[in-house]
PDB file of C-alpha atoms in Angstrom:
ATOM      1  CA  UNK A  16     -35.540  19.307 -13.743  1.00 61.00           C
ATOM      2  CA  UNK A  17     -32.559  19.794 -15.984  1.00 89.00           C
ATOM      3  CA  UNK A  18     -29.027  18.476 -15.852  1.00 95.00           C
ATOM      4  CA  UNK A  19     -25.788  20.076 -16.881  1.00 96.00           C
ATOM      5  CA  UNK A  20     -22.662  18.275 -17.953  1.00 96.00           C
ATOM      6  CA  UNK A  21     -19.640  18.853 -15.704  1.00 96.00           C
ATOM      7  CA  UNK A  22     -16.005  17.892 -15.977  1.00 96.00           C
ATOM      8  CA  UNK A  23     -15.092  14.959 -13.765  1.00 95.00           C
ATOM      9  CA  UNK A  24     -12.128  16.843 -12.304  1.00 94.00           C
ATOM     10  CA  UNK A  25     -14.500  19.445 -10.833  1.00 94.00           C
ATOM     11  CA  UNK A  26     -16.381  16.922  -8.680  1.00 94.00           C
ATOM     12  CA  UNK A  27     -16.060  17.093  -4.926  1.00 91.00           C
ATOM     13  CA  UNK A  28     -17.323  13.759  -3.651  1.00 91.00           C
ATOM     14  CA  UNK A  29     -16.119  11.004  -1.389  1.00 92.00           C
ATOM     15  CA  UNK A  30     -16.622   7.703  -3.263  1.00 93.00           C
ATOM     16  CA  UNK A  31     -16.504   5.693  -0.026  1.00 93.00           C
ATOM     17  CA  UNK A  32     -19.490   7.638   1.291  1.00 92.00           C
ATOM     18  CA  UNK A  33     -21.340   7.935  -2.018  1.00 92.00           C
ATOM     19  CA  UNK A  34     -21.090   4.237  -2.851  1.00 93.00           C
ATOM     20  CA  UNK A  35     -20.746   2.423   0.456  1.00 93.00           C
ATOM     21  CA  UNK A  36     -23.091   4.479   2.608  1.00 92.00           C
ATOM     22  CA  UNK A  37     -25.437   6.385   0.315  1.00 93.00           C
ATOM     23  CA  UNK A  38     -25.575   3.768  -2.466  1.00 95.00           C
ATOM     24  CA  UNK A  39     -26.241   4.221  -6.171  1.00 97.00           C
ATOM     25  CA  UNK A  40     -28.389   2.853  -8.961  1.00 98.00           C
ATOM     26  CA  UNK A  41     -26.912   0.924 -11.872  1.00 98.00           C
ATOM     27  CA  UNK A  42     -29.263   1.355 -14.816  1.00 98.00           C
ATOM     28  CA  UNK A  43     -29.208   0.228 -18.438  1.00 97.00           C
ATOM     29  CA  UNK A  44     -31.581   0.271 -21.374  1.00 95.00           C
ATOM     30  CA  UNK A  45     -33.692   3.128 -22.697  1.00 92.00           C
ATOM     31  CA  UNK A  46     -36.286   5.340 -21.039  1.00 89.00           C
ATOM     32  CA  UNK A  47     -38.969   3.014 -22.481  1.00 91.00           C
ATOM     33  CA  UNK A  48     -37.285  -0.298 -21.619  1.00 92.00           C
ATOM     34  CA  UNK A  49     -34.803  -0.333 -18.758  1.00 95.00           C
ATOM     35  CA  UNK A  50     -34.018  -1.853 -15.422  1.00 96.00           C
ATOM     36  CA  UNK A  51     -32.119  -0.668 -12.396  1.00 97.00           C
ATOM     37  CA  UNK A  52     -30.575  -2.077  -9.254  1.00 96.00           C
ATOM     38  CA  UNK A  53     -29.208  -0.638  -6.054  1.00 97.00           C
ATOM     39  CA  UNK A  54     -25.500  -1.107  -5.460  1.00 97.00           C
ATOM     40  CA  UNK A  55     -23.271  -0.449  -2.471  1.00 95.00           C
ATOM     41  CA  UNK A  56     -20.126  -2.066  -3.860  1.00 95.00           C
ATOM     42  CA  UNK A  57     -17.988  -0.364  -6.453  1.00 96.00           C
ATOM     43  CA  UNK A  58     -15.264   2.162  -6.959  1.00 96.00           C
ATOM     44  CA  UNK A  59     -13.810   4.972  -9.020  1.00 97.00           C
ATOM     45  CA  UNK A  60     -10.263   5.216 -10.279  1.00 96.00           C
ATOM     46  CA  UNK A  61      -7.885   5.720 -13.148  1.00 97.00           C
ATOM     47  CA  UNK A  62      -6.998   2.749 -15.354  1.00 98.00           C
ATOM     48  CA  UNK A  63      -5.774   2.345 -18.924  1.00 98.00           C
ATOM     49  CA  UNK A  64      -5.327   6.145 -19.067  1.00 98.00           C
ATOM     50  CA  UNK A  65      -9.051   6.647 -18.459  1.00 98.00           C
ATOM     51  CA  UNK A  66     -11.356   7.685 -15.639  1.00 98.00           C
ATOM     52  CA  UNK A  67     -13.220   4.508 -14.731  1.00 98.00           C
ATOM     53  CA  UNK A  68     -15.715   3.027 -12.332  1.00 98.00           C
ATOM     54  CA  UNK A  69     -15.930  -0.582 -11.271  1.00 98.00           C
ATOM     55  CA  UNK A  70     -19.288  -2.175 -10.466  1.00 98.00           C
ATOM     56  CA  UNK A  71     -20.252  -5.687  -9.454  1.00 98.00           C
ATOM     57  CA  UNK A  72     -23.419  -7.516 -10.498  1.00 97.00           C
ATOM     58  CA  UNK A  73     -24.508 -11.008  -9.446  1.00 96.00           C
ATOM     59  CA  UNK A  74     -25.671 -13.332 -12.248  1.00 96.00           C
ATOM     60  CA  UNK A  75     -29.281 -13.555 -11.045  1.00 95.00           C
ATOM     61  CA  UNK A  76     -29.930  -9.796 -11.189  1.00 95.00           C
ATOM     62  CA  UNK A  77     -32.342  -8.841 -13.936  1.00 96.00           C
ATOM     63  CA  UNK A  78     -30.427  -5.601 -14.470  1.00 96.00           C
ATOM     64  CA  UNK A  79     -27.444  -7.687 -15.594  1.00 97.00           C
ATOM     65  CA  UNK A  80     -29.310  -8.662 -18.788  1.00 97.00           C
ATOM     66  CA  UNK A  81     -29.720  -4.965 -19.632  1.00 97.00           C
ATOM     67  CA  UNK A  82     -26.099  -4.102 -18.790  1.00 98.00           C
ATOM     68  CA  UNK A  83     -24.839  -7.069 -20.824  1.00 98.00           C
ATOM     69  CA  UNK A  84     -26.968  -6.105 -23.840  1.00 97.00           C
ATOM     70  CA  UNK A  85     -25.682  -2.527 -24.052  1.00 97.00           C
ATOM     71  CA  UNK A  86     -22.363  -0.779 -24.481  1.00 98.00           C
ATOM     72  CA  UNK A  87     -23.318   1.863 -21.908  1.00 98.00           C
ATOM     73  CA  UNK A  88     -25.081   2.196 -18.581  1.00 98.00           C
ATOM     74  CA  UNK A  89     -25.472   4.849 -15.894  1.00 98.00           C
ATOM     75  CA  UNK A  90     -24.593   5.249 -12.253  1.00 98.00           C
ATOM     76  CA  UNK A  91     -27.137   7.508 -10.551  1.00 97.00           C
ATOM     77  CA  UNK A  92     -26.636   9.112  -7.154  1.00 97.00           C
ATOM     78  CA  UNK A  93     -29.463  10.494  -5.015  1.00 96.00           C
ATOM     79  CA  UNK A  94     -29.797  12.471  -1.818  1.00 91.00           C
ATOM     80  CA  UNK A  95     -30.582  10.755   1.498  1.00 89.00           C
ATOM     81  CA  UNK A  96     -34.334  11.354   1.072  1.00 92.00           C
ATOM     82  CA  UNK A  97     -34.332   8.442  -1.402  1.00 94.00           C
ATOM     83  CA  UNK A  98     -33.045   5.825   1.078  1.00 93.00           C
ATOM     84  CA  UNK A  99     -36.378   3.930   1.252  1.00 95.00           C
ATOM     85  CA  UNK A 100     -36.657   3.957  -2.538  1.00 96.00           C
ATOM     86  CA  UNK A 101     -33.081   2.689  -2.882  1.00 95.00           C
ATOM     87  CA  UNK A 102     -33.860  -0.109  -0.413  1.00 95.00           C
ATOM     88  CA  UNK A 103     -37.006  -1.064  -2.335  1.00 95.00           C
ATOM     89  CA  UNK A 104     -35.164  -1.074  -5.664  1.00 95.00           C
ATOM     90  CA  UNK A 105     -32.487  -3.308  -4.154  1.00 93.00           C
ATOM     91  CA  UNK A 106     -34.993  -5.802  -2.787  1.00 93.00           C
ATOM     92  CA  UNK A 107     -37.407  -6.010  -5.727  1.00 90.00           C
ATOM     93  CA  UNK A 108     -36.737  -7.590  -9.104  1.00 91.00           C
ATOM     94  CA  UNK A 109     -37.771  -5.843 -12.296  1.00 91.00           C
ATOM     95  CA  UNK A 110     -38.801  -9.292 -13.567  1.00 92.00           C
ATOM     96  CA  UNK A 111     -41.635  -9.341 -11.032  1.00 86.00           C
ATOM     97  CA  UNK A 112     -42.898  -5.761 -11.102  1.00 87.00           C
ATOM     98  CA  UNK A 113     -42.475  -2.376 -12.725  1.00 93.00           C
ATOM     99  CA  UNK A 114     -40.380  -1.382  -9.757  1.00 94.00           C
ATOM    100  CA  UNK A 115     -39.225   1.887 -11.310  1.00 96.00           C
ATOM    101  CA  UNK A 116     -42.799   3.138 -11.670  1.00 95.00           C
ATOM    102  CA  UNK A 117     -43.734   1.843  -8.222  1.00 95.00           C
ATOM    103  CA  UNK A 118     -40.737   3.663  -6.760  1.00 95.00           C
ATOM    104  CA  UNK A 119     -41.943   6.878  -8.402  1.00 96.00           C
ATOM    105  CA  UNK A 120     -38.802   7.440 -10.457  1.00 96.00           C
ATOM    106  CA  UNK A 121     -38.826   9.009 -13.898  1.00 95.00           C
ATOM    107  CA  UNK A 122     -36.485   7.488 -16.522  1.00 96.00           C
ATOM    108  CA  UNK A 123     -34.455  10.136 -18.349  1.00 95.00           C
ATOM    109  CA  UNK A 124     -32.304   9.614 -21.441  1.00 94.00           C
ATOM    110  CA  UNK A 125     -28.608  10.372 -21.038  1.00 94.00           C
ATOM    111  CA  UNK A 126     -26.709   9.904 -24.277  1.00 90.00           C
ATOM    112  CA  UNK A 127     -27.708   6.422 -25.502  1.00 93.00           C
ATOM    113  CA  UNK A 128     -28.681   5.076 -22.093  1.00 96.00           C
ATOM    114  CA  UNK A 129     -30.957   5.982 -19.193  1.00 97.00           C
ATOM    115  CA  UNK A 130     -30.800   7.414 -15.690  1.00 97.00           C
ATOM    116  CA  UNK A 131     -33.381   9.211 -13.549  1.00 96.00           C
ATOM    117  CA  UNK A 132     -34.720  12.752 -13.370  1.00 95.00           C
ATOM    118  CA  UNK A 133     -34.718  12.573  -9.574  1.00 96.00           C
ATOM    119  CA  UNK A 134     -30.973  11.859  -9.330  1.00 97.00           C
ATOM    120  CA  UNK A 135     -28.551  14.508  -8.114  1.00 96.00           C
ATOM    121  CA  UNK A 136     -25.706  13.203 -10.254  1.00 97.00           C
ATOM    122  CA  UNK A 137     -25.527  10.744 -13.154  1.00 98.00           C
ATOM    123  CA  UNK A 138     -22.410   9.142 -14.622  1.00 98.00           C
ATOM    124  CA  UNK A 139     -22.696   7.801 -18.176  1.00 98.00           C
ATOM    125  CA  UNK A 140     -20.435   4.757 -18.425  1.00 98.00           C
ATOM    126  CA  UNK A 141     -19.032   2.791 -21.387  1.00 98.00           C
ATOM    127  CA  UNK A 142     -18.071  -0.814 -20.695  1.00 98.00           C
ATOM    128  CA  UNK A 143     -14.403  -1.694 -21.172  1.00 98.00           C
ATOM    129  CA  UNK A 144     -14.018  -5.025 -19.353  1.00 98.00           C
ATOM    130  CA  UNK A 145     -16.128  -7.772 -17.825  1.00 98.00           C
ATOM    131  CA  UNK A 146     -15.105 -10.890 -15.913  1.00 98.00           C
ATOM    132  CA  UNK A 147     -16.573 -13.205 -13.299  1.00 98.00           C
ATOM    133  CA  UNK A 148     -14.946 -13.292  -9.890  1.00 97.00           C
ATOM    134  CA  UNK A 149     -12.883 -16.466  -9.568  1.00 97.00           C
ATOM    135  CA  UNK A 150     -13.035 -17.878  -6.021  1.00 97.00           C
ATOM    136  CA  UNK A 151      -9.771 -19.728  -6.639  1.00 96.00           C
ATOM    137  CA  UNK A 152      -8.063 -16.337  -6.621  1.00 97.00           C
ATOM    138  CA  UNK A 153      -9.309 -15.219  -3.174  1.00 97.00           C
ATOM    139  CA  UNK A 154      -6.266 -14.413  -1.059  1.00 97.00           C
ATOM    140  CA  UNK A 155      -8.444 -14.007   2.042  1.00 97.00           C
ATOM    141  CA  UNK A 156     -10.676 -17.046   2.558  1.00 95.00           C
ATOM    142  CA  UNK A 157     -13.218 -15.009   4.548  1.00 97.00           C
ATOM    143  CA  UNK A 158     -14.367 -13.395   1.274  1.00 97.00           C
ATOM    144  CA  UNK A 159     -16.141 -16.689   0.487  1.00 96.00           C
ATOM    145  CA  UNK A 160     -18.647 -15.804   3.219  1.00 97.00           C
ATOM    146  CA  UNK A 161     -20.171 -13.298   0.773  1.00 96.00           C
ATOM    147  CA  UNK A 162     -20.983 -16.147  -1.625  1.00 97.00           C
ATOM    148  CA  UNK A 163     -22.882 -18.895   0.208  1.00 97.00           C
ATOM    149  CA  UNK A 164     -24.792 -19.606  -3.037  1.00 96.00           C
ATOM    150  CA  UNK A 165     -21.605 -19.528  -5.162  1.00 97.00           C
ATOM    151  CA  UNK A 166     -23.206 -16.729  -7.221  1.00 97.00           C
ATOM    152  CA  UNK A 167     -20.012 -14.812  -7.907  1.00 97.00           C
ATOM    153  CA  UNK A 168     -20.322 -11.255  -9.179  1.00 97.00           C
ATOM    154  CA  UNK A 169     -19.382 -10.166 -12.652  1.00 98.00           C
ATOM    155  CA  UNK A 170     -16.938  -7.266 -12.484  1.00 98.00           C
ATOM    156  CA  UNK A 171     -17.506  -4.448 -14.943  1.00 98.00           C
ATOM    157  CA  UNK A 172     -14.860  -1.812 -15.510  1.00 98.00           C
ATOM    158  CA  UNK A 173     -16.334   1.089 -17.427  1.00 98.00           C
ATOM    159  CA  UNK A 174     -15.038   4.414 -18.648  1.00 98.00           C
ATOM    160  CA  UNK A 175     -16.700   7.574 -17.392  1.00 98.00           C
ATOM    161  CA  UNK A 176     -18.020   9.115 -20.612  1.00 97.00           C
ATOM    162  CA  UNK A 177     -19.887  12.073 -19.121  1.00 97.00           C
ATOM    163  CA  UNK A 178     -21.024  13.343 -15.744  1.00 98.00           C
ATOM    164  CA  UNK A 179     -24.274  15.263 -15.267  1.00 97.00           C
ATOM    165  CA  UNK A 180     -25.399  17.127 -12.174  1.00 96.00           C
ATOM    166  CA  UNK A 181     -28.861  18.449 -11.470  1.00 94.00           C
ATOM    167  CA  UNK A 182     -29.289  22.171 -11.958  1.00 89.00           C
ATOM    168  CA  UNK A 183     -31.228  23.983  -9.274  1.00 72.00           C
TER     169      UNK A 183
END
């Protein structure tokens, strides 16, 4: 399969559906040495005069070491046929198994990072900002329920460098 680069302003997608309901993979590294994780929290927007995405990664996720070590990462979106694979990738650590191979995904180089040949759409992201969520700043105390282990996410704000869609 091949991908073509598209302008971000030509996309017709609902980020609430794509992220919150269909999920995505956050991936960093190279085709020979990478890790990925399923995410259902995140967003797209415009900040600092740039198109950006915001993703959240807990400190214990193995993928975080790959994201932290690189300037870039990808956000890969798949069709609904990949729901079981996305669930598996979200429940299995890359520390314990070659979960990408077991899931049957094929790493594919995008710029200086990696996504997957099976994806429908891949965003190449360049990190701009990283911070750990500070529970002292919660304005709604019920948010603490998401952190019974006190393992607060790191927030990554990243610029959309390129967008690729699968060619049919």
